[in-house]
Structures are given as structure tokens and as C-alpha cells.
PDB file of C-alpha atoms and ligand atoms in Angstrom:
ATOM      1  CA  UNK A   8      -3.823  -2.137  37.622  1.00  0.00           C
ATOM      2  CA  UNK A   9      -6.040  -4.432  35.527  1.00  0.00           C
ATOM      3  CA  UNK A  10      -6.711  -4.464  31.823  1.00  0.00           C
ATOM      4  CA  UNK A  11      -8.294  -1.578  29.945  1.00  0.00           C
ATOM      5  CA  UNK A  12     -11.372  -2.338  27.842  1.00  0.00           C
ATOM      6  CA  UNK A  13     -12.353   0.616  25.669  1.00  0.00           C
ATOM      7  CA  UNK A  14     -15.320   0.945  23.326  1.00  0.00           C
ATOM      8  CA  UNK A  15     -15.031   3.200  20.292  1.00  0.00           C
ATOM      9  CA  UNK A  16     -18.567   3.750  19.046  1.00  0.00           C
ATOM     10  CA  UNK A  17     -17.379   5.637  15.949  1.00  0.00           C
ATOM     11  CA  UNK A  18     -20.384   7.362  14.277  1.00  0.00           C
ATOM     12  CA  UNK A  19     -22.975   5.157  15.995  1.00  0.00           C
ATOM     13  CA  UNK A  20     -25.373   5.692  18.883  1.00  0.00           C
ATOM     14  CA  UNK A  21     -26.903   9.156  19.139  1.00  0.00           C
ATOM     15  CA  UNK A  22     -28.023  10.382  22.590  1.00  0.00           C
ATOM     16  CA  UNK A  23     -31.149   8.185  22.736  1.00  0.00           C
ATOM     17  CA  UNK A  24     -29.284   5.064  21.637  1.00  0.00           C
ATOM     18  CA  UNK A  25     -26.501   5.838  24.134  1.00  0.00           C
ATOM     19  CA  UNK A  26     -29.039   5.946  26.971  1.00  0.00           C
ATOM     20  CA  UNK A  27     -30.640   2.728  25.705  1.00  0.00           C
ATOM     21  CA  UNK A  28     -27.194   1.055  25.654  1.00  0.00           C
ATOM     22  CA  UNK A  29     -26.579   1.905  29.308  1.00  0.00           C
ATOM     23  CA  UNK A  30     -30.031   0.763  30.380  1.00  0.00           C
ATOM     24  CA  UNK A  31     -28.833  -2.745  29.377  1.00  0.00           C
ATOM     25  CA  UNK A  32     -25.073  -2.635  30.073  1.00  0.00           C
ATOM     26  CA  UNK A  33     -24.187  -4.491  33.262  1.00  0.00           C
ATOM     27  CA  UNK A  34     -20.996  -6.543  33.094  1.00  0.00           C
ATOM     28  CA  UNK A  35     -20.519  -9.022  35.940  1.00  0.00           C
ATOM     29  CA  UNK A  36     -17.184  -7.753  37.224  1.00  0.00           C
ATOM     30  CA  UNK A  37     -15.836  -6.397  40.472  1.00  0.00           C
ATOM     31  CA  UNK A  38     -15.645  -2.576  40.260  1.00  0.00           C
ATOM     32  CA  UNK A  39     -11.835  -2.352  40.123  1.00  0.00           C
ATOM     33  CA  UNK A  40     -11.163  -5.499  38.101  1.00  0.00           C
ATOM     34  CA  UNK A  41     -10.976  -3.698  34.770  1.00  0.00           C
ATOM     35  CA  UNK A  42     -10.867  -0.099  33.537  1.00  0.00           C
ATOM     36  CA  UNK A  43     -13.812   0.535  31.212  1.00  0.00           C
ATOM     37  CA  UNK A  44     -13.667   3.434  28.749  1.00  0.00           C
ATOM     38  CA  UNK A  45     -16.213   4.706  26.250  1.00  0.00           C
ATOM     39  CA  UNK A  46     -15.629   6.914  23.243  1.00  0.00           C
ATOM     40  CA  UNK A  47     -19.145   7.919  22.127  1.00  0.00           C
ATOM     41  CA  UNK A  48     -19.808  10.442  19.375  1.00  0.00           C
ATOM     42  CA  UNK A  49     -19.231  13.845  20.940  1.00  0.00           C
ATOM     43  CA  UNK A  50     -22.936  14.694  20.525  1.00  0.00           C
ATOM     44  CA  UNK A  51     -23.812  11.717  22.771  1.00  0.00           C
ATOM     45  CA  UNK A  52     -21.198  12.329  25.467  1.00  0.00           C
ATOM     46  CA  UNK A  53     -23.552  14.076  27.908  1.00  0.00           C
ATOM     47  CA  UNK A  54     -26.335  11.487  27.495  1.00  0.00           C
ATOM     48  CA  UNK A  55     -23.824   8.668  27.941  1.00  0.00           C
ATOM     49  CA  UNK A  56     -22.285  10.185  31.070  1.00  0.00           C
ATOM     50  CA  UNK A  57     -25.713  10.843  32.539  1.00  0.00           C
ATOM     51  CA  UNK A  58     -26.978   7.294  31.992  1.00  0.00           C
ATOM     52  CA  UNK A  59     -23.911   5.111  32.577  1.00  0.00           C
ATOM     53  CA  UNK A  60     -24.530   2.846  35.542  1.00  0.00           C
ATOM     54  CA  UNK A  61     -21.042   1.444  36.112  1.00  0.00           C
ATOM     55  CA  UNK A  62     -17.680   3.079  36.861  1.00  0.00           C
ATOM     56  CA  UNK A  63     -16.316   4.085  33.463  1.00  0.00           C
ATOM     57  CA  UNK A  64     -14.181   6.783  31.880  1.00  0.00           C
ATOM     58  CA  UNK A  65     -15.304   8.798  28.883  1.00  0.00           C
ATOM     59  CA  UNK A  66     -13.452  10.299  25.989  1.00  0.00           C
ATOM     60  CA  UNK A  67     -13.876  11.896  22.598  1.00  0.00           C
ATOM     61  CA  UNK A  68     -12.920  10.253  19.306  1.00  0.00           C
ATOM     62  CA  UNK A  69     -10.981  13.204  17.925  1.00  0.00           C
ATOM     63  CA  UNK A  70      -9.877  16.708  18.888  1.00  0.00           C
ATOM     64  CA  UNK A  71      -8.483  19.694  17.043  1.00  0.00           C
ATOM     65  CA  UNK A  72      -4.967  20.818  17.881  1.00  0.00           C
ATOM     66  CA  UNK A  73      -5.953  24.465  18.498  1.00  0.00           C
ATOM     67  CA  UNK A  74      -7.736  25.716  21.616  1.00  0.00           C
ATOM     68  CA  UNK A  75     -10.348  27.716  19.719  1.00  0.00           C
ATOM     69  CA  UNK A  76     -10.794  29.420  16.397  1.00  0.00           C
ATOM     70  CA  UNK A  77     -12.467  29.451  13.007  1.00  0.00           C
ATOM     71  CA  UNK A  78     -12.473  25.672  12.531  1.00  0.00           C
ATOM     72  CA  UNK A  79     -16.060  24.798  11.680  1.00  0.00           C
ATOM     73  CA  UNK A  80     -17.136  21.408  12.927  1.00  0.00           C
ATOM     74  CA  UNK A  81     -14.155  20.843  15.219  1.00  0.00           C
ATOM     75  CA  UNK A  82     -13.859  20.395  19.001  1.00  0.00           C
ATOM     76  CA  UNK A  83     -10.883  21.485  21.080  1.00  0.00           C
ATOM     77  CA  UNK A  84      -9.324  19.413  23.840  1.00  0.00           C
ATOM     78  CA  UNK A  85     -10.283  22.104  26.372  1.00  0.00           C
ATOM     79  CA  UNK A  86     -13.926  21.997  25.300  1.00  0.00           C
ATOM     80  CA  UNK A  87     -13.972  18.203  25.441  1.00  0.00           C
ATOM     81  CA  UNK A  88     -12.558  18.364  28.964  1.00  0.00           C
ATOM     82  CA  UNK A  89     -15.119  20.949  30.017  1.00  0.00           C
ATOM     83  CA  UNK A  90     -17.867  18.643  28.701  1.00  0.00           C
ATOM     84  CA  UNK A  91     -16.587  15.844  30.945  1.00  0.00           C
ATOM     85  CA  UNK A  92     -14.228  13.889  28.687  1.00  0.00           C
ATOM     86  CA  UNK A  93     -11.092  12.639  30.443  1.00  0.00           C
ATOM     87  CA  UNK A  94      -9.629  10.786  27.443  1.00  0.00           C
ATOM     88  CA  UNK A  95      -9.108  11.555  23.754  1.00  0.00           C
ATOM     89  CA  UNK A  96      -8.598   9.067  20.949  1.00  0.00           C
ATOM     90  CA  UNK A  97      -6.012  10.497  18.597  1.00  0.00           C
ATOM     91  CA  UNK A  98      -4.857   9.283  15.189  1.00  0.00           C
ATOM     92  CA  UNK A  99      -7.409   6.513  14.786  1.00  0.00           C
ATOM     93  CA  UNK A 100      -6.792   4.798  11.461  1.00  0.00           C
ATOM     94  CA  UNK A 101     -10.073   6.184  10.102  1.00  0.00           C
ATOM     95  CA  UNK A 102      -8.832   9.678  10.930  1.00  0.00           C
ATOM     96  CA  UNK A 103      -5.486   8.937   9.311  1.00  0.00           C
ATOM     97  CA  UNK A 104      -6.739   7.144   6.211  1.00  0.00           C
ATOM     98  CA  UNK A 105     -10.229   8.575   5.522  1.00  0.00           C
ATOM     99  CA  UNK A 106      -9.594  12.127   6.741  1.00  0.00           C
ATOM    100  CA  UNK A 107      -5.927  12.249   5.780  1.00  0.00           C
ATOM    101  CA  UNK A 108      -4.396  13.040   9.178  1.00  0.00           C
ATOM    102  CA  UNK A 109      -0.622  13.120   9.027  1.00  0.00           C
ATOM    103  CA  UNK A 110       1.881  12.106  11.697  1.00  0.00           C
ATOM    104  CA  UNK A 111       2.487  15.831  12.265  1.00  0.00           C
ATOM    105  CA  UNK A 112      -1.205  16.462  12.949  1.00  0.00           C
ATOM    106  CA  UNK A 113      -1.388  13.439  15.233  1.00  0.00           C
ATOM    107  CA  UNK A 114       1.601  14.819  17.112  1.00  0.00           C
ATOM    108  CA  UNK A 115       0.036  18.299  17.412  1.00  0.00           C
ATOM    109  CA  UNK A 116      -3.256  16.843  18.645  1.00  0.00           C
ATOM    110  CA  UNK A 117      -1.398  14.714  21.175  1.00  0.00           C
ATOM    111  CA  UNK A 118       0.307  17.833  22.521  1.00  0.00           C
ATOM    112  CA  UNK A 119      -3.038  19.651  22.689  1.00  0.00           C
ATOM    113  CA  UNK A 120      -4.615  16.801  24.655  1.00  0.00           C
ATOM    114  CA  UNK A 121      -1.706  16.714  27.121  1.00  0.00           C
ATOM    115  CA  UNK A 122      -1.840  20.498  27.657  1.00  0.00           C
ATOM    116  CA  UNK A 123      -5.591  20.299  28.293  1.00  0.00           C
ATOM    117  CA  UNK A 124      -5.119  17.553  30.870  1.00  0.00           C
ATOM    118  CA  UNK A 125      -6.783  14.819  28.795  1.00  0.00           C
ATOM    119  CA  UNK A 126      -5.320  11.314  28.645  1.00  0.00           C
ATOM    120  CA  UNK A 127      -4.352  10.710  25.005  1.00  0.00           C
ATOM    121  CA  UNK A 128      -5.067   7.266  23.582  1.00  0.00           C
ATOM    122  CA  UNK A 129      -2.982   7.420  20.424  1.00  0.00           C
ATOM    123  CA  UNK A 130      -3.642   4.857  17.702  1.00  0.00           C
ATOM    124  CA  UNK A 131      -0.920   3.428  15.481  1.00  0.00           C
ATOM    125  CA  UNK A 132      -0.952   0.576  12.994  1.00  0.00           C
ATOM    126  CA  UNK A 133       0.173  -0.577   9.579  1.00  0.00           C
ATOM    127  CA  UNK A 134      -1.776  -1.030   6.335  1.00  0.00           C
ATOM    128  CA  UNK A 135      -1.942  -4.516   4.839  1.00  0.00           C
ATOM    129  CA  UNK A 136       0.410  -3.509   2.017  1.00  0.00           C
ATOM    130  CA  UNK A 137       2.924  -2.177   4.533  1.00  0.00           C
ATOM    131  CA  UNK A 138       2.796  -5.425   6.511  1.00  0.00           C
ATOM    132  CA  UNK A 139       3.209  -7.493   3.325  1.00  0.00           C
ATOM    133  CA  UNK A 140       6.149  -5.341   2.281  1.00  0.00           C
ATOM    134  CA  UNK A 141       7.874  -6.081   5.597  1.00  0.00           C
ATOM    135  CA  UNK A 142       7.436  -2.520   6.841  1.00  0.00           C
ATOM    136  CA  UNK A 143       5.639  -3.254  10.144  1.00  0.00           C
ATOM    137  CA  UNK A 144       8.497  -2.143  12.367  1.00  0.00           C
ATOM    138  CA  UNK A 145       9.374   0.886  10.257  1.00  0.00           C
ATOM    139  CA  UNK A 146       5.766   2.142  10.216  1.00  0.00           C
ATOM    140  CA  UNK A 147       5.262   1.657  13.948  1.00  0.00           C
ATOM    141  CA  UNK A 148       8.581   3.313  14.802  1.00  0.00           C
ATOM    142  CA  UNK A 149       7.692   6.278  12.590  1.00  0.00           C
ATOM    143  CA  UNK A 150       4.183   6.682  14.057  1.00  0.00           C
ATOM    144  CA  UNK A 151       5.360   6.267  17.658  1.00  0.00           C
ATOM    145  CA  UNK A 152       8.398   8.456  16.991  1.00  0.00           C
ATOM    146  CA  UNK A 153       6.038  11.296  16.042  1.00  0.00           C
ATOM    147  CA  UNK A 154       4.314  11.281  19.446  1.00  0.00           C
ATOM    148  CA  UNK A 155       7.046  10.664  22.013  1.00  0.00           C
ATOM    149  CA  UNK A 156       7.902  14.328  22.356  1.00  0.00           C
ATOM    150  CA  UNK A 157       4.372  15.564  23.173  1.00  0.00           C
ATOM    151  CA  UNK A 158       3.846  12.534  25.402  1.00  0.00           C
ATOM    152  CA  UNK A 159       6.965  13.195  27.461  1.00  0.00           C
ATOM    153  CA  UNK A 160       5.074  15.576  29.764  1.00  0.00           C
ATOM    154  CA  UNK A 161       1.827  13.557  29.927  1.00  0.00           C
ATOM    155  CA  UNK A 162       0.878  12.347  33.383  1.00  0.00           C
ATOM    156  CA  UNK A 163      -0.877   9.428  31.725  1.00  0.00           C
ATOM    157  CA  UNK A 164      -1.384   8.139  28.190  1.00  0.00           C
ATOM    158  CA  UNK A 165      -2.058   4.948  26.258  1.00  0.00           C
ATOM    159  CA  UNK A 166      -1.153   3.695  22.808  1.00  0.00           C
ATOM    160  CA  UNK A 167      -3.526   1.505  20.805  1.00  0.00           C
ATOM    161  CA  UNK A 168      -1.986  -0.799  18.218  1.00  0.00           C
ATOM    162  CA  UNK A 169      -4.601  -1.289  15.524  1.00  0.00           C
ATOM    163  CA  UNK A 170      -3.464  -3.067  12.359  1.00  0.00           C
ATOM    164  CA  UNK A 171      -5.528  -1.304   9.699  1.00  0.00           C
ATOM    165  CA  UNK A 172      -6.268  -4.586   7.882  1.00  0.00           C
ATOM    166  CA  UNK A 173      -7.972  -5.930  11.022  1.00  0.00           C
ATOM    167  CA  UNK A 174     -10.296  -2.981  11.672  1.00  0.00           C
ATOM    168  CA  UNK A 175     -13.917  -3.727  10.895  1.00  0.00           C
ATOM    169  CA  UNK A 176     -12.912  -6.594   8.609  1.00  0.00           C
ATOM    170  CA  UNK A 177     -13.413  -9.595  10.879  1.00  0.00           C
ATOM    171  CA  UNK A 178      -9.711 -10.355  10.386  1.00  0.00           C
ATOM    172  CA  UNK A 179      -7.874 -10.351  13.698  1.00  0.00           C
ATOM    173  CA  UNK A 180      -4.228 -10.344  14.429  1.00  0.00           C
ATOM    174  CA  UNK A 181      -3.234 -13.475  16.316  1.00  0.00           C
ATOM    175  CA  UNK A 182      -2.127 -13.009  19.915  1.00  0.00           C
ATOM    176  CA  UNK A 183       1.393 -13.593  18.587  1.00  0.00           C
ATOM    177  CA  UNK A 184       1.036 -10.832  15.959  1.00  0.00           C
ATOM    178  CA  UNK A 185      -0.258  -8.481  18.657  1.00  0.00           C
ATOM    179  CA  UNK A 186       2.580  -9.333  21.039  1.00  0.00           C
ATOM    180  CA  UNK A 187       5.171  -8.785  18.292  1.00  0.00           C
ATOM    181  CA  UNK A 188       3.778  -5.380  17.359  1.00  0.00           C
ATOM    182  CA  UNK A 189       3.299  -4.324  20.990  1.00  0.00           C
ATOM    183  CA  UNK A 190       6.930  -5.137  21.730  1.00  0.00           C
ATOM    184  CA  UNK A 191       7.965  -2.868  18.847  1.00  0.00           C
ATOM    185  CA  UNK A 192       5.699  -0.068  20.142  1.00  0.00           C
ATOM    186  CA  UNK A 193       7.091  -0.482  23.659  1.00  0.00           C
ATOM    187  CA  UNK A 194      10.638  -0.345  22.403  1.00  0.00           C
ATOM    188  CA  UNK A 195       9.878   2.729  20.256  1.00  0.00           C
ATOM    189  CA  UNK A 196       8.400   4.461  23.330  1.00  0.00           C
ATOM    190  CA  UNK A 197      11.821   4.344  24.966  1.00  0.00           C
ATOM    191  CA  UNK A 198      11.622   5.955  28.401  1.00  0.00           C
ATOM    192  CA  UNK A 199       7.823   6.028  28.186  1.00  0.00           C
ATOM    193  CA  UNK A 200       7.581   2.261  27.722  1.00  0.00           C
ATOM    194  CA  UNK A 201       5.581   1.584  30.883  1.00  0.00           C
ATOM    195  CA  UNK A 202       2.388   3.011  29.329  1.00  0.00           C
ATOM    196  CA  UNK A 203      -0.532   0.656  28.649  1.00  0.00           C
ATOM    197  CA  UNK A 204      -0.675  -0.605  25.067  1.00  0.00           C
ATOM    198  CA  UNK A 205      -4.091  -1.702  23.830  1.00  0.00           C
ATOM    199  CA  UNK A 206      -4.836  -3.956  20.871  1.00  0.00           C
ATOM    200  CA  UNK A 207      -7.645  -3.057  18.456  1.00  0.00           C
ATOM    201  CA  UNK A 208      -9.044  -4.655  15.323  1.00  0.00           C
ATOM    202  CA  UNK A 209     -12.051  -7.011  15.257  1.00  0.00           C
ATOM    203  CA  UNK A 210     -11.894  -7.793  18.967  1.00  0.00           C
ATOM    204  CA  UNK A 211     -14.854 -10.024  19.880  1.00  0.00           C
ATOM    205  CA  UNK A 212     -15.925 -12.026  22.959  1.00  0.00           C
ATOM    206  CA  UNK A 213     -14.380 -15.107  21.327  1.00  0.00           C
ATOM    207  CA  UNK A 214     -10.868 -13.692  20.893  1.00  0.00           C
ATOM    208  CA  UNK A 215     -10.672 -11.087  23.667  1.00  0.00           C
ATOM    209  CA  UNK A 216      -9.287 -13.434  26.317  1.00  0.00           C
ATOM    210  CA  UNK A 217      -6.496 -14.802  24.169  1.00  0.00           C
ATOM    211  CA  UNK A 218      -5.515 -11.327  22.960  1.00  0.00           C
ATOM    212  CA  UNK A 219      -5.487  -9.872  26.479  1.00  0.00           C
ATOM    213  CA  UNK A 220      -3.412 -12.786  27.746  1.00  0.00           C
ATOM    214  CA  UNK A 221      -0.690 -12.137  25.153  1.00  0.00           C
ATOM    215  CA  UNK A 222       2.551 -10.573  26.393  1.00  0.00           C
ATOM    216  CA  UNK A 223       2.537  -6.768  26.346  1.00  0.00           C
ATOM    217  CA  UNK A 224      -1.223  -6.499  25.649  1.00  0.00           C
ATOM    218  CA  UNK A 225      -2.673  -4.298  28.391  1.00  0.00           C
ATOM    219  CA  UNK A 226      -6.199  -4.106  27.065  1.00  0.00           C
ATOM    220  CA  UNK A 227      -8.342  -3.744  23.972  1.00  0.00           C
ATOM    221  CA  UNK A 228      -9.944  -0.999  21.909  1.00  0.00           C
ATOM    222  CA  UNK A 229     -13.189  -2.363  20.511  1.00  0.00           C
ATOM    223  CA  UNK A 230     -15.196  -0.912  17.629  1.00  0.00           C
ATOM    224  CA  UNK A 231     -18.104  -2.924  16.222  1.00  0.00           C
ATOM    225  CA  UNK A 232     -18.402  -5.275  19.191  1.00  0.00           C
ATOM    226  CA  UNK A 233     -18.715  -2.347  21.610  1.00  0.00           C
ATOM    227  CA  UNK A 234     -22.077  -1.280  20.147  1.00  0.00           C
ATOM    228  CA  UNK A 235     -24.097  -4.067  21.740  1.00  0.00           C
ATOM    229  CA  UNK A 236     -24.290  -3.892  25.556  1.00  0.00           C
ATOM    230  CA  UNK A 237     -24.363  -7.668  26.068  1.00  0.00           C
ATOM    231  CA  UNK A 238     -21.497  -8.390  23.684  1.00  0.00           C
ATOM    232  CA  UNK A 239     -19.356  -5.572  25.079  1.00  0.00           C
ATOM    233  CA  UNK A 240     -20.095  -6.737  28.644  1.00  0.00           C
ATOM    234  CA  UNK A 241     -18.616 -10.136  27.732  1.00  0.00           C
ATOM    235  CA  UNK A 242     -15.418  -8.474  26.521  1.00  0.00           C
ATOM    236  CA  UNK A 243     -15.267  -6.441  29.747  1.00  0.00           C
ATOM    237  CA  UNK A 244     -15.637  -9.674  31.721  1.00  0.00           C
ATOM    238  CA  UNK A 245     -12.824 -11.256  29.665  1.00  0.00           C
ATOM    239  CA  UNK A 246     -10.665  -8.235  30.522  1.00  0.00           C
ATOM    240  CA  UNK A 247     -11.390  -8.618  34.229  1.00  0.00           C
ATOM    241  CA  UNK A 248     -10.425 -12.287  34.110  1.00  0.00           C
ATOM    242  CA  UNK A 249      -7.246 -11.662  32.093  1.00  0.00           C
ATOM    243  CA  UNK A 250      -6.266  -8.765  34.365  1.00  0.00           C
ATOM    244  CA  UNK A 251      -6.532 -10.810  37.520  1.00  0.00           C
ATOM    245  CA  UNK A 252      -4.004 -13.231  36.030  1.00  0.00           C
ATOM    246  CA  UNK A 253      -1.469 -10.432  35.425  1.00  0.00           C
ATOM    247  CA  UNK A 254       1.568  -9.952  37.614  1.00  0.00           C
ATOM    248  CA  UNK A 255       1.323  -6.668  39.530  1.00  0.00           C
ATOM    249  CA  UNK A 256       2.998  -4.007  37.492  1.00  0.00           C
ATOM    250  CA  UNK A 257       3.289  -0.238  37.905  1.00  0.00           C
ATOM    251  CA  UNK A 258       1.721   1.748  35.084  1.00  0.00           C
TER     252      UNK A 258
HETATM  253  P1  PGA B 315     -13.382  -2.948  15.101  1.00  0.00           P
HETATM  254  O1  PGA B 315     -12.784  -1.480  15.249  1.00  0.00           O
HETATM  255  O2  PGA B 315     -13.368  -3.559  16.472  1.00  0.00           O
HETATM  256  O3  PGA B 315     -14.763  -2.761  14.566  1.00  0.00           O
HETATM  257  O4  PGA B 315     -12.489  -3.692  14.156  1.00  0.00           O
HETATM  258  C1  PGA B 315     -11.692  -1.224  16.097  1.00  0.00           C
HETATM  259  C2  PGA B 315     -11.342   0.233  16.041  1.00  0.00           C
HETATM  260  O5  PGA B 315     -11.418   0.822  14.972  1.00  0.00           O
HETATM  261  O6  PGA B 315     -11.002   0.847  17.077  1.00  0.00           O
END
């Protein structure tokens, strides 16, 4: 299997802008060279799926842990699946740090996604202060430790390592930083260690190749640079090239 290149549009691109994106998105890659995923705003999911012109998977950026109920503004994993999502981002740093999601909530949402048959893409990552205080490994082990139980029955899942200080800041972890953190995540996953681990945080066409060539980096989760179809296509092409250099490995 090749690299995974995922675009997290965050709160950008309504339905019309999603359709406009796909009218211009045409990466020059062989169909199976790379797995392309999009996480549009849930309101744009249908427009995106209707207009996408290349093989790609779709997911939602967040789910609620309950199936249904009096939770105004929320979307359940079942509903996301019914609307065509196959993947769910869970525990993105903006959810954790702006909306106050705890490890326990991330764990509950992960379980909900697995039960609904969605592929969870669970985000983990340390704050700058935590990194400076030497807490990288402790934070990652705690965040991964909170999700191993719900993931144990998942037929497929991914983890995205996103150092919070590198998200939307233009600061990127070096390929060495990414490899170090990914090795910790893999070790913390224990028996689940064969899952793909993506890197996220200011991934751009200029650094995507080096990051995806680092040991243990199975793909990228791209925010800002996924909003422009030409720029994102270049990252997809970098993923295809990096993936073809990979030794064959079962995931
Ligand atoms: P960024 O966002 O690429 O804009 O840094 C990454 C993410 O939040 O997933």
C-alpha cells in the first residue's frame, strides 16, 4: 500500500467552493499510487462527493460519541456513514484545545466510529510547552493509551501525529522529529502497531517529500495547503513518489 495524503479543510470551502476545488483538482498520479482522503466540512460532504473526479475517500472532521439524541449541532458516526463518509477525524488538536475535548471523549468517539464501521483517523500531538518540558513521550503515550482499547476491534484505523506547535504556524517538525514521534506512537500502539501513522503540521509541497520519506511516516494530514487544488495536487504527487520507494509492507 502507498502513502496516504489527507486534506483537512477545517471550516473552509462550502458546497460551491468544494465543487470549484474539484473542477481544478487533477494530480498526475497513477490511480493506486497514493490513497487520497478529504475531510470537508460536513455541510459540503455531498457536494464534494458528487464533484470529485479522482478516486478518493471522504470523511468527517468530528463526530459525537452517541448514536442520536438531544445534542444540538452534533453529527453521529452512523449519520456520517449514511451520508457517505468512510473516515472520521477524531481528536484533532483544534477539537482538543479550542473545544476542550478530553482523552476520555476522544476515546468514546473512537469507539463510536469503530462501531459505526467508519475508519477512525485519531490525532495526537504535544503542545510546545510540553515538548520544551521534555514531555513528548509522556503526552503521546497518554493520548495513544486512551484509544488502544476502542481501536482493538477496528478493521482499519490511522493515527495522525500533529505537533500542536506546527499546526497552521508555518513551523514544521523536521523529518527526524516526525520519525522520533512516530516511533513513540508505534510503540505505544503495541499490538496495533502496523497501522498507518500520518504526520500533520504545516505540510507543504516543499517539505512533503522529505517528511514522507522519513522512517515510520506513512502519509500526511494537510490543513492549509489542502485548500488549493494545485498545491494539494503537488503534495499528492509527492506522496505517490515517496510511496513507490517504500518496501512492500502489510497494513
Ligand atoms: P496545517 O494543519 O497543515 O494548516 O498546519 C494541519 C492540521 O491541522 O491537520
